[in-house]
mmCIF file of C-alpha atoms and ligand atoms in Angstrom:
data_model
loop_
_atom_site.group_PDB
_atom_site.id
_atom_site.type_symbol
_atom_site.label_atom_id
_atom_site.label_comp_id
_atom_site.label_asym_id
_atom_site.label_seq_id
_atom_site.Cartn_x
_atom_site.Cartn_y
_atom_site.Cartn_z
ATOM 1 C CA UNK A 1 -13.017 5.213 -39.119
ATOM 2 C CA UNK A 2 -9.847 3.683 -37.771
ATOM 3 C CA UNK A 3 -9.568 6.130 -34.866
ATOM 4 C CA UNK A 4 -13.274 5.727 -34.007
ATOM 5 C CA UNK A 5 -12.966 1.973 -34.065
ATOM 6 C CA UNK A 6 -10.119 2.032 -31.554
ATOM 7 C CA UNK A 7 -11.471 4.682 -29.226
ATOM 8 C CA UNK A 8 -14.905 3.159 -29.315
ATOM 9 C CA UNK A 9 -13.503 0.199 -27.500
ATOM 10 C CA UNK A 10 -11.814 2.286 -24.853
ATOM 11 C CA UNK A 11 -8.318 0.884 -25.300
ATOM 12 C CA UNK A 12 -6.234 4.068 -25.522
ATOM 13 C CA UNK A 13 -3.976 3.998 -22.454
ATOM 14 C CA UNK A 14 -3.716 7.334 -20.797
ATOM 15 C CA UNK A 15 -0.876 9.148 -19.020
ATOM 16 C CA UNK A 16 1.950 7.357 -20.787
ATOM 17 C CA UNK A 17 3.902 9.163 -23.460
ATOM 18 C CA UNK A 18 4.273 7.376 -26.842
ATOM 19 C CA UNK A 19 7.807 5.922 -27.304
ATOM 20 C CA UNK A 20 7.572 6.007 -31.066
ATOM 21 C CA UNK A 21 6.950 9.308 -32.885
ATOM 22 C CA UNK A 22 5.376 9.939 -36.259
ATOM 23 C CA UNK A 23 3.694 6.519 -36.431
ATOM 24 C CA UNK A 24 0.472 7.449 -38.189
ATOM 25 C CA UNK A 25 -0.976 3.998 -38.850
ATOM 26 C CA UNK A 26 -0.716 4.263 -42.645
ATOM 27 C CA UNK A 27 -0.736 0.535 -43.129
ATOM 28 C CA UNK A 28 -3.799 0.104 -40.941
ATOM 29 C CA UNK A 29 -5.628 2.907 -42.686
ATOM 30 C CA UNK A 30 -4.849 1.645 -46.156
ATOM 31 C CA UNK A 31 -6.136 -1.792 -45.229
ATOM 32 C CA UNK A 32 -9.414 -0.263 -43.967
ATOM 33 C CA UNK A 33 -9.728 2.010 -47.041
ATOM 34 C CA UNK A 34 -9.329 -1.122 -49.221
ATOM 35 C CA UNK A 35 -12.310 -2.749 -47.418
ATOM 36 C CA UNK A 36 -10.611 -4.477 -44.511
ATOM 37 C CA UNK A 37 -11.529 -4.372 -40.874
ATOM 38 C CA UNK A 38 -9.485 -3.800 -37.715
ATOM 39 C CA UNK A 39 -9.843 -6.446 -35.083
ATOM 40 C CA UNK A 40 -12.182 -5.359 -32.331
ATOM 41 C CA UNK A 41 -10.092 -6.783 -29.474
ATOM 42 C CA UNK A 42 -7.617 -6.936 -27.822
ATOM 43 C CA UNK A 43 -5.288 -4.212 -29.117
ATOM 44 C CA UNK A 44 -2.578 -5.519 -26.867
ATOM 45 C CA UNK A 45 -0.544 -2.788 -25.211
ATOM 46 C CA UNK A 46 3.260 -2.801 -25.215
ATOM 47 C CA UNK A 47 4.294 -1.123 -21.938
ATOM 48 C CA UNK A 48 7.502 -2.483 -20.555
ATOM 49 C CA UNK A 49 9.354 -2.287 -17.259
ATOM 50 C CA UNK A 50 12.234 0.011 -18.114
ATOM 51 C CA UNK A 51 14.812 -0.784 -15.437
ATOM 52 C CA UNK A 52 15.534 -4.339 -16.439
ATOM 53 C CA UNK A 53 14.222 -5.303 -13.017
ATOM 54 C CA UNK A 54 11.781 -7.757 -14.400
ATOM 55 C CA UNK A 55 10.691 -10.298 -11.893
ATOM 56 C CA UNK A 56 7.786 -12.232 -13.351
ATOM 57 C CA UNK A 57 7.317 -14.343 -10.214
ATOM 58 C CA UNK A 58 4.614 -14.563 -7.499
ATOM 59 C CA UNK A 59 6.689 -12.624 -5.009
ATOM 60 C CA UNK A 60 5.388 -9.484 -3.307
ATOM 61 C CA UNK A 61 5.401 -6.259 -5.331
ATOM 62 C CA UNK A 62 4.403 -3.037 -3.618
ATOM 63 C CA UNK A 63 3.321 0.197 -5.249
ATOM 64 C CA UNK A 64 5.043 3.533 -4.889
ATOM 65 C CA UNK A 65 3.306 4.052 -1.534
ATOM 66 C CA UNK A 66 4.701 0.788 -0.255
ATOM 67 C CA UNK A 67 1.315 -0.956 -0.340
ATOM 68 C CA UNK A 68 0.336 -4.390 -1.574
ATOM 69 C CA UNK A 69 -2.069 -4.033 -4.522
ATOM 70 C CA UNK A 70 -2.717 -7.313 -6.270
ATOM 71 C CA UNK A 71 -3.087 -11.114 -6.134
ATOM 72 C CA UNK A 72 0.429 -11.954 -7.175
ATOM 73 C CA UNK A 73 1.191 -14.538 -9.892
ATOM 74 C CA UNK A 74 3.197 -14.464 -13.153
ATOM 75 C CA UNK A 75 2.236 -10.877 -13.807
ATOM 76 C CA UNK A 76 4.385 -8.858 -16.145
ATOM 77 C CA UNK A 77 1.486 -8.681 -18.582
ATOM 78 C CA UNK A 78 -0.858 -7.234 -15.906
ATOM 79 C CA UNK A 79 1.246 -4.738 -13.992
ATOM 80 C CA UNK A 80 0.783 -1.907 -16.458
ATOM 81 C CA UNK A 81 -2.957 -1.898 -15.779
ATOM 82 C CA UNK A 82 -2.383 -0.930 -12.207
ATOM 83 C CA UNK A 83 0.460 1.403 -13.096
ATOM 84 C CA UNK A 84 -1.597 3.477 -15.510
ATOM 85 C CA UNK A 85 -4.222 4.110 -12.899
ATOM 86 C CA UNK A 86 -1.584 5.207 -10.300
ATOM 87 C CA UNK A 87 0.029 7.639 -12.828
ATOM 88 C CA UNK A 88 -3.418 8.914 -13.781
ATOM 89 C CA UNK A 89 -4.382 9.542 -10.125
ATOM 90 C CA UNK A 90 -1.120 11.410 -9.589
ATOM 91 C CA UNK A 91 -1.888 13.800 -12.457
ATOM 92 C CA UNK A 92 0.510 12.166 -14.880
ATOM 93 C CA UNK A 93 3.514 11.809 -12.529
ATOM 94 C CA UNK A 94 5.329 8.740 -13.957
ATOM 95 C CA UNK A 95 7.057 8.133 -10.599
ATOM 96 C CA UNK A 96 3.641 7.235 -9.141
ATOM 97 C CA UNK A 97 3.739 4.171 -11.356
ATOM 98 C CA UNK A 98 6.940 2.735 -10.011
ATOM 99 C CA UNK A 99 6.572 -0.690 -8.425
ATOM 100 C CA UNK A 100 9.042 -2.564 -6.170
ATOM 101 C CA UNK A 101 9.297 -6.314 -5.651
ATOM 102 C CA UNK A 102 10.243 -7.190 -2.077
ATOM 103 C CA UNK A 103 11.983 -10.537 -1.450
ATOM 104 C CA UNK A 104 14.365 -12.051 1.096
ATOM 105 C CA UNK A 105 17.397 -14.348 1.005
ATOM 106 C CA UNK A 106 15.288 -17.311 -0.081
ATOM 107 C CA UNK A 107 13.996 -15.845 -3.331
ATOM 108 C CA UNK A 108 16.180 -17.637 -5.854
ATOM 109 C CA UNK A 109 15.425 -21.024 -4.313
ATOM 110 C CA UNK A 110 11.728 -20.133 -4.406
ATOM 111 C CA UNK A 111 11.929 -19.259 -8.081
ATOM 112 C CA UNK A 112 13.586 -22.622 -8.870
ATOM 113 C CA UNK A 113 10.853 -24.404 -6.904
ATOM 114 C CA UNK A 114 8.014 -22.450 -8.403
ATOM 115 C CA UNK A 115 9.285 -22.722 -11.962
ATOM 116 C CA UNK A 116 8.673 -26.466 -11.749
ATOM 117 C CA UNK A 117 5.031 -25.685 -10.968
ATOM 118 C CA UNK A 118 4.604 -22.911 -13.572
ATOM 119 C CA UNK A 119 7.256 -22.517 -16.300
ATOM 120 C CA UNK A 120 6.063 -18.966 -16.988
ATOM 121 C CA UNK A 121 7.714 -17.878 -13.689
ATOM 122 C CA UNK A 122 10.881 -16.171 -14.573
ATOM 123 C CA UNK A 123 13.349 -13.591 -13.133
ATOM 124 C CA UNK A 124 16.099 -14.001 -15.727
ATOM 125 C CA UNK A 125 15.933 -10.298 -16.595
ATOM 126 C CA UNK A 126 16.459 -9.074 -13.049
ATOM 127 C CA UNK A 127 19.661 -7.019 -13.123
ATOM 128 C CA UNK A 128 18.848 -4.123 -10.789
ATOM 129 C CA UNK A 129 18.287 -4.858 -7.072
ATOM 130 C CA UNK A 130 19.241 -3.488 -3.690
ATOM 131 C CA UNK A 131 20.066 -5.500 -0.540
ATOM 132 C CA UNK A 132 20.162 -4.703 3.125
ATOM 133 C CA UNK A 133 20.026 -6.468 6.500
ATOM 134 C CA UNK A 134 16.698 -4.805 7.105
ATOM 135 C CA UNK A 135 14.046 -3.547 4.730
ATOM 136 C CA UNK A 136 14.998 -0.023 5.792
ATOM 137 C CA UNK A 137 18.638 -0.657 4.806
ATOM 138 C CA UNK A 138 17.564 -2.114 1.418
ATOM 139 C CA UNK A 139 15.323 0.966 0.733
ATOM 140 C CA UNK A 140 18.223 3.281 1.813
ATOM 141 C CA UNK A 141 20.666 1.486 -0.541
ATOM 142 C CA UNK A 142 18.183 2.012 -3.384
ATOM 143 C CA UNK A 143 17.691 5.680 -2.571
ATOM 144 C CA UNK A 144 21.475 6.206 -2.422
ATOM 145 C CA UNK A 145 22.034 4.928 -5.939
ATOM 146 C CA UNK A 146 21.640 8.218 -7.755
ATOM 147 C CA UNK A 147 23.090 6.716 -10.921
ATOM 148 C CA UNK A 148 20.144 4.328 -11.445
ATOM 149 C CA UNK A 149 17.384 6.719 -10.384
ATOM 150 C CA UNK A 150 17.503 7.163 -6.569
ATOM 151 C CA UNK A 151 14.149 5.475 -6.116
ATOM 152 C CA UNK A 152 12.459 6.574 -2.910
ATOM 153 C CA UNK A 153 10.280 4.092 -1.080
ATOM 154 C CA UNK A 154 8.856 4.670 2.420
ATOM 155 C CA UNK A 155 10.600 1.856 4.368
ATOM 156 C CA UNK A 156 8.140 2.006 7.263
ATOM 157 C CA UNK A 157 5.166 1.545 4.883
ATOM 158 C CA UNK A 158 6.865 -1.408 3.197
ATOM 159 C CA UNK A 159 7.699 -2.912 6.610
ATOM 160 C CA UNK A 160 4.021 -2.684 7.606
ATOM 161 C CA UNK A 161 3.002 -4.309 4.310
ATOM 162 C CA UNK A 162 5.553 -7.133 4.789
ATOM 163 C CA UNK A 163 4.387 -7.694 8.421
ATOM 164 C CA UNK A 164 0.814 -8.004 7.223
ATOM 165 C CA UNK A 165 1.864 -10.288 4.374
ATOM 166 C CA UNK A 166 3.883 -12.511 6.738
ATOM 167 C CA UNK A 167 0.833 -12.878 9.015
ATOM 168 C CA UNK A 168 -1.204 -14.042 6.054
ATOM 169 C CA UNK A 169 1.596 -16.493 5.075
ATOM 170 C CA UNK A 170 1.630 -17.946 8.603
ATOM 171 C CA UNK A 171 -2.152 -18.314 8.427
ATOM 172 C CA UNK A 172 -1.875 -20.026 5.078
ATOM 173 C CA UNK A 173 -4.763 -17.987 3.628
ATOM 174 C CA UNK A 174 -4.601 -14.699 1.761
ATOM 175 C CA UNK A 175 -7.724 -13.000 3.098
ATOM 176 C CA UNK A 176 -6.794 -9.774 1.327
ATOM 177 C CA UNK A 177 -6.246 -10.797 -2.309
ATOM 178 C CA UNK A 178 -6.879 -14.618 -2.457
ATOM 179 C CA UNK A 179 -3.393 -15.552 -3.610
ATOM 180 C CA UNK A 180 -2.549 -19.220 -4.229
ATOM 181 C CA UNK A 181 -1.151 -20.408 -0.856
ATOM 182 C CA UNK A 182 1.669 -22.358 -2.703
ATOM 183 C CA UNK A 183 3.255 -19.041 -3.406
ATOM 184 C CA UNK A 184 2.726 -17.452 0.091
ATOM 185 C CA UNK A 185 6.177 -17.338 1.663
ATOM 186 C CA UNK A 186 7.167 -15.189 4.608
ATOM 187 C CA UNK A 187 9.700 -12.441 3.910
ATOM 188 C CA UNK A 188 11.794 -12.887 7.048
ATOM 189 C CA UNK A 189 15.343 -13.897 6.218
ATOM 190 C CA UNK A 190 18.023 -11.215 5.597
ATOM 191 C CA UNK A 191 19.315 -9.956 3.341
ATOM 192 C CA UNK A 192 16.136 -8.280 2.200
ATOM 193 C CA UNK A 193 16.066 -7.171 -1.425
ATOM 194 C CA UNK A 194 14.132 -4.476 -3.277
ATOM 195 C CA UNK A 195 13.765 -4.722 -7.059
ATOM 196 C CA UNK A 196 12.574 -1.484 -8.702
ATOM 197 C CA UNK A 197 10.282 -1.569 -11.776
ATOM 198 C CA UNK A 198 9.767 1.694 -13.692
ATOM 199 C CA UNK A 199 7.029 1.957 -16.301
ATOM 200 C CA UNK A 200 7.429 5.664 -16.974
ATOM 201 C CA UNK A 201 9.216 5.101 -20.262
ATOM 202 C CA UNK A 202 5.826 5.079 -21.910
ATOM 203 C CA UNK A 203 3.754 3.185 -24.444
ATOM 204 C CA UNK A 204 5.828 1.513 -27.176
ATOM 205 C CA UNK A 205 2.906 0.498 -29.286
ATOM 206 C CA UNK A 206 -0.709 -0.805 -29.419
ATOM 207 C CA UNK A 207 -0.550 -3.922 -31.443
ATOM 208 C CA UNK A 208 -3.921 -4.425 -33.016
ATOM 209 C CA UNK A 209 -4.365 -4.873 -36.701
ATOM 210 C CA UNK A 210 -6.297 -5.905 -39.733
ATOM 211 C CA UNK A 211 -8.351 -9.091 -39.697
ATOM 212 C CA UNK A 212 -6.479 -11.753 -41.787
ATOM 213 C CA UNK A 213 -6.810 -15.456 -42.506
ATOM 214 C CA UNK A 214 -4.139 -18.168 -42.159
ATOM 215 C CA UNK A 215 -2.543 -17.098 -45.457
ATOM 216 C CA UNK A 216 -2.324 -13.470 -44.228
ATOM 217 C CA UNK A 217 -4.971 -12.329 -46.717
ATOM 218 C CA UNK A 218 -6.854 -9.226 -45.446
ATOM 219 C CA UNK A 219 -10.496 -10.073 -44.835
ATOM 220 C CA UNK A 220 -13.375 -7.860 -45.952
ATOM 221 C CA UNK A 221 -15.229 -6.037 -43.233
ATOM 222 C CA UNK A 222 -18.395 -7.789 -42.056
ATOM 223 C CA UNK A 223 -18.386 -10.754 -44.536
ATOM 224 C CA UNK A 224 -14.815 -11.756 -43.602
ATOM 225 C CA UNK A 225 -13.877 -13.205 -47.018
ATOM 226 C CA UNK A 226 -10.415 -12.484 -48.462
ATOM 227 C CA UNK A 227 -9.802 -9.291 -50.422
ATOM 228 C CA UNK A 228 -8.137 -10.370 -53.630
ATOM 229 C CA UNK A 229 -4.424 -9.498 -53.756
ATOM 230 C CA UNK A 230 -4.257 -7.789 -50.352
ATOM 231 C CA UNK A 231 -2.002 -9.236 -47.637
ATOM 232 C CA UNK A 232 -1.036 -7.898 -44.162
ATOM 233 C CA UNK A 233 1.867 -9.176 -42.137
ATOM 234 C CA UNK A 234 3.669 -8.072 -39.032
ATOM 235 C CA UNK A 235 2.249 -5.339 -36.898
ATOM 236 C CA UNK A 236 -0.297 -4.245 -39.401
ATOM 237 C CA UNK A 237 -2.037 -7.578 -39.084
ATOM 238 C CA UNK A 238 -4.180 -8.469 -36.118
ATOM 239 C CA UNK A 239 -5.551 -11.357 -34.058
ATOM 240 C CA UNK A 240 -2.239 -12.515 -32.704
ATOM 241 C CA UNK A 241 -1.210 -11.370 -29.174
ATOM 242 C CA UNK A 242 -4.531 -11.638 -27.433
ATOM 243 C CA UNK A 243 -3.516 -10.360 -24.003
ATOM 244 C CA UNK A 244 -3.663 -7.123 -22.021
ATOM 245 C CA UNK A 245 0.031 -6.603 -22.558
ATOM 246 C CA UNK A 246 2.769 -7.925 -24.808
ATOM 247 C CA UNK A 247 4.247 -11.113 -23.455
ATOM 248 C CA UNK A 248 7.899 -10.694 -22.596
ATOM 249 C CA UNK A 249 8.642 -14.350 -22.066
ATOM 250 C CA UNK A 250 8.550 -15.334 -25.833
ATOM 251 C CA UNK A 251 11.771 -13.990 -27.307
ATOM 252 C CA UNK A 252 11.657 -12.550 -30.840
ATOM 253 C CA UNK A 253 7.866 -12.815 -30.906
ATOM 254 C CA UNK A 254 7.253 -9.646 -32.969
ATOM 255 C CA UNK A 255 10.095 -10.181 -35.444
ATOM 256 C CA UNK A 256 9.350 -13.899 -35.642
ATOM 257 C CA UNK A 257 5.751 -13.210 -36.368
ATOM 258 C CA UNK A 258 6.548 -10.577 -39.046
ATOM 259 C CA UNK A 259 8.880 -13.020 -40.850
ATOM 260 C CA UNK A 260 6.505 -15.973 -40.565
ATOM 261 C CA UNK A 261 3.600 -13.879 -41.860
ATOM 262 C CA UNK A 262 5.635 -12.843 -44.888
ATOM 263 C CA UNK A 263 6.610 -16.469 -45.535
ATOM 264 C CA UNK A 264 2.995 -17.637 -45.345
ATOM 265 C CA UNK A 265 1.781 -14.922 -47.666
ATOM 266 C CA UNK A 266 4.565 -15.653 -50.109
ATOM 267 C CA UNK A 267 3.847 -19.362 -49.993
ATOM 268 C CA UNK A 268 0.199 -18.707 -50.802
ATOM 269 C CA UNK A 269 0.993 -16.380 -53.693
ATOM 270 C CA UNK A 270 3.571 -18.846 -55.115
ATOM 271 C CA UNK A 271 0.867 -21.542 -55.282
ATOM 272 C CA UNK A 272 -1.621 -19.366 -57.222
HETATM 273 C C1 FAD B 301 13.362 -0.411 -30.022
HETATM 274 C C2 FAD B 301 12.651 -1.644 -30.420
HETATM 275 C C3 FAD B 301 13.050 -2.899 -29.921
HETATM 276 C C4 FAD B 301 12.436 -4.034 -30.330
HETATM 277 N N1 FAD B 301 12.833 -5.281 -29.833
HETATM 278 C C5 FAD B 301 12.261 -6.422 -30.330
HETATM 279 C C6 FAD B 301 12.738 -7.687 -29.844
HETATM 280 O O1 FAD B 301 13.662 -7.775 -28.999
HETATM 281 N N2 FAD B 301 12.110 -8.794 -30.371
HETATM 282 C C7 FAD B 301 11.153 -8.734 -31.260
HETATM 283 O O2 FAD B 301 10.649 -9.779 -31.690
HETATM 284 N N3 FAD B 301 10.712 -7.542 -31.716
HETATM 285 C C8 FAD B 301 11.256 -6.350 -31.293
HETATM 286 N N4 FAD B 301 10.740 -5.182 -31.736
HETATM 287 C C9 FAD B 301 9.626 -5.139 -32.576
HETATM 288 C C10 FAD B 301 9.926 -5.498 -34.028
HETATM 289 O O3 FAD B 301 11.069 -4.805 -34.422
HETATM 290 C C11 FAD B 301 8.724 -5.055 -34.851
HETATM 291 O O4 FAD B 301 7.557 -5.643 -34.336
HETATM 292 C C12 FAD B 301 8.882 -5.545 -36.310
HETATM 293 O O5 FAD B 301 10.037 -4.984 -36.878
HETATM 294 C C13 FAD B 301 7.642 -5.069 -37.053
HETATM 295 O O6 FAD B 301 7.809 -5.374 -38.402
HETATM 296 P P1 FAD B 301 6.706 -4.915 -39.419
HETATM 297 O O7 FAD B 301 7.221 -5.403 -40.740
HETATM 298 O O8 FAD B 301 5.389 -5.311 -38.938
HETATM 299 O O9 FAD B 301 6.768 -3.318 -39.368
HETATM 300 P P2 FAD B 301 8.019 -2.306 -39.700
HETATM 301 O O10 FAD B 301 9.330 -2.952 -39.489
HETATM 302 O O11 FAD B 301 7.665 -1.089 -38.906
HETATM 303 O O12 FAD B 301 7.782 -2.036 -41.252
HETATM 304 C C14 FAD B 301 6.825 -1.167 -41.735
HETATM 305 C C15 FAD B 301 7.433 -0.522 -42.971
HETATM 306 O O13 FAD B 301 6.428 0.232 -43.608
HETATM 307 C C16 FAD B 301 7.056 1.450 -44.051
HETATM 308 N N5 FAD B 301 5.981 2.461 -44.292
HETATM 309 C C17 FAD B 301 5.275 3.100 -43.308
HETATM 310 N N6 FAD B 301 4.381 3.931 -43.834
HETATM 311 C C18 FAD B 301 4.475 3.794 -45.175
HETATM 312 C C19 FAD B 301 3.793 4.369 -46.283
HETATM 313 N N7 FAD B 301 2.820 5.321 -46.126
HETATM 314 N N8 FAD B 301 4.157 3.990 -47.534
HETATM 315 C C20 FAD B 301 5.159 3.092 -47.734
HETATM 316 N N9 FAD B 301 5.840 2.456 -46.729
HETATM 317 C C21 FAD B 301 5.466 2.851 -45.455
HETATM 318 C C22 FAD B 301 8.011 1.780 -42.995
HETATM 319 O O14 FAD B 301 8.986 2.692 -43.472
HETATM 320 C C23 FAD B 301 8.605 0.418 -42.669
HETATM 321 O O15 FAD B 301 9.673 0.052 -43.515
HETATM 322 C C24 FAD B 301 11.410 -3.965 -31.300
HETATM 323 C C25 FAD B 301 11.017 -2.721 -31.833
HETATM 324 C C26 FAD B 301 11.644 -1.603 -31.411
HETATM 325 C C27 FAD B 301 11.193 -0.256 -31.997
#
């Protein structure tokens, strides 16, 4: 029943290996066997950028072919949706899911300016990046770093993408993807910088769970009244994350939620 419920909603991500082994969903299954119900949506995926190159800003990311592919905004939670398709198209080759953010010398000032507009904008995790006086040099520096992965990116394709992007910036209108003009800034001032993102590490978890109420009592399927004496906290409980991917900008979210759920369940039991 559990498997059918999940697959029926088409949320099993393909082409990414599981990061956790031998996780058989016992808690979820026991909840369902006791009369509970798994939330129908959203079964938030946990697929992280592995290279600690996280740049959750409206700069320009390109795909592994050097092409622009999205309307950029704070986007960490959306990137994996594109990535999975690229890996799938490439027959499971995880490298096809690599993404690269392209910025120029002005990027940190831009982040400071944009953060005032949208506090979700964040690049505090960006620890891996490669610089050059041209885009070609920056790509070459990245490819030369065999220790970090020797990421190969077609510099000519990236240059063509940047030229096109710069034209749209000058025009003040993103005719290709409809990006907010506030975040359209030409990439024209050296040094040019490439930030690699690698999603090939796989799928950490799908965090959907049992329907519960505010006291963490498991709710009966269909009628949604509490099942006496049955509580679910942490990852076995549902209705929390609500997005297409796990938000990385709320530190300690999973652990904090698990502890808080336990506290609420305990408080309820203590008052009985
Ligand atoms: C590598 C890694 C890094 C993480 N980093 C962060 C982070 O930085 N911040 C953050 O907030 N969260 C992080 N998390 C997530 C966080 O650790 C988990 O979300 C949290 O621990 C989940 O708690 P839980 O109580 O729901 O489940 P668990 O901690 O998984 O507890 C479930 C328990 O049930 C037991 N169990 C399983 N099956 C049975 C059975 N049949 N019978 C009896 N017992 C059973 C298991 O042994 C386990 O003790 C990370 C997780 C991992 C793996």
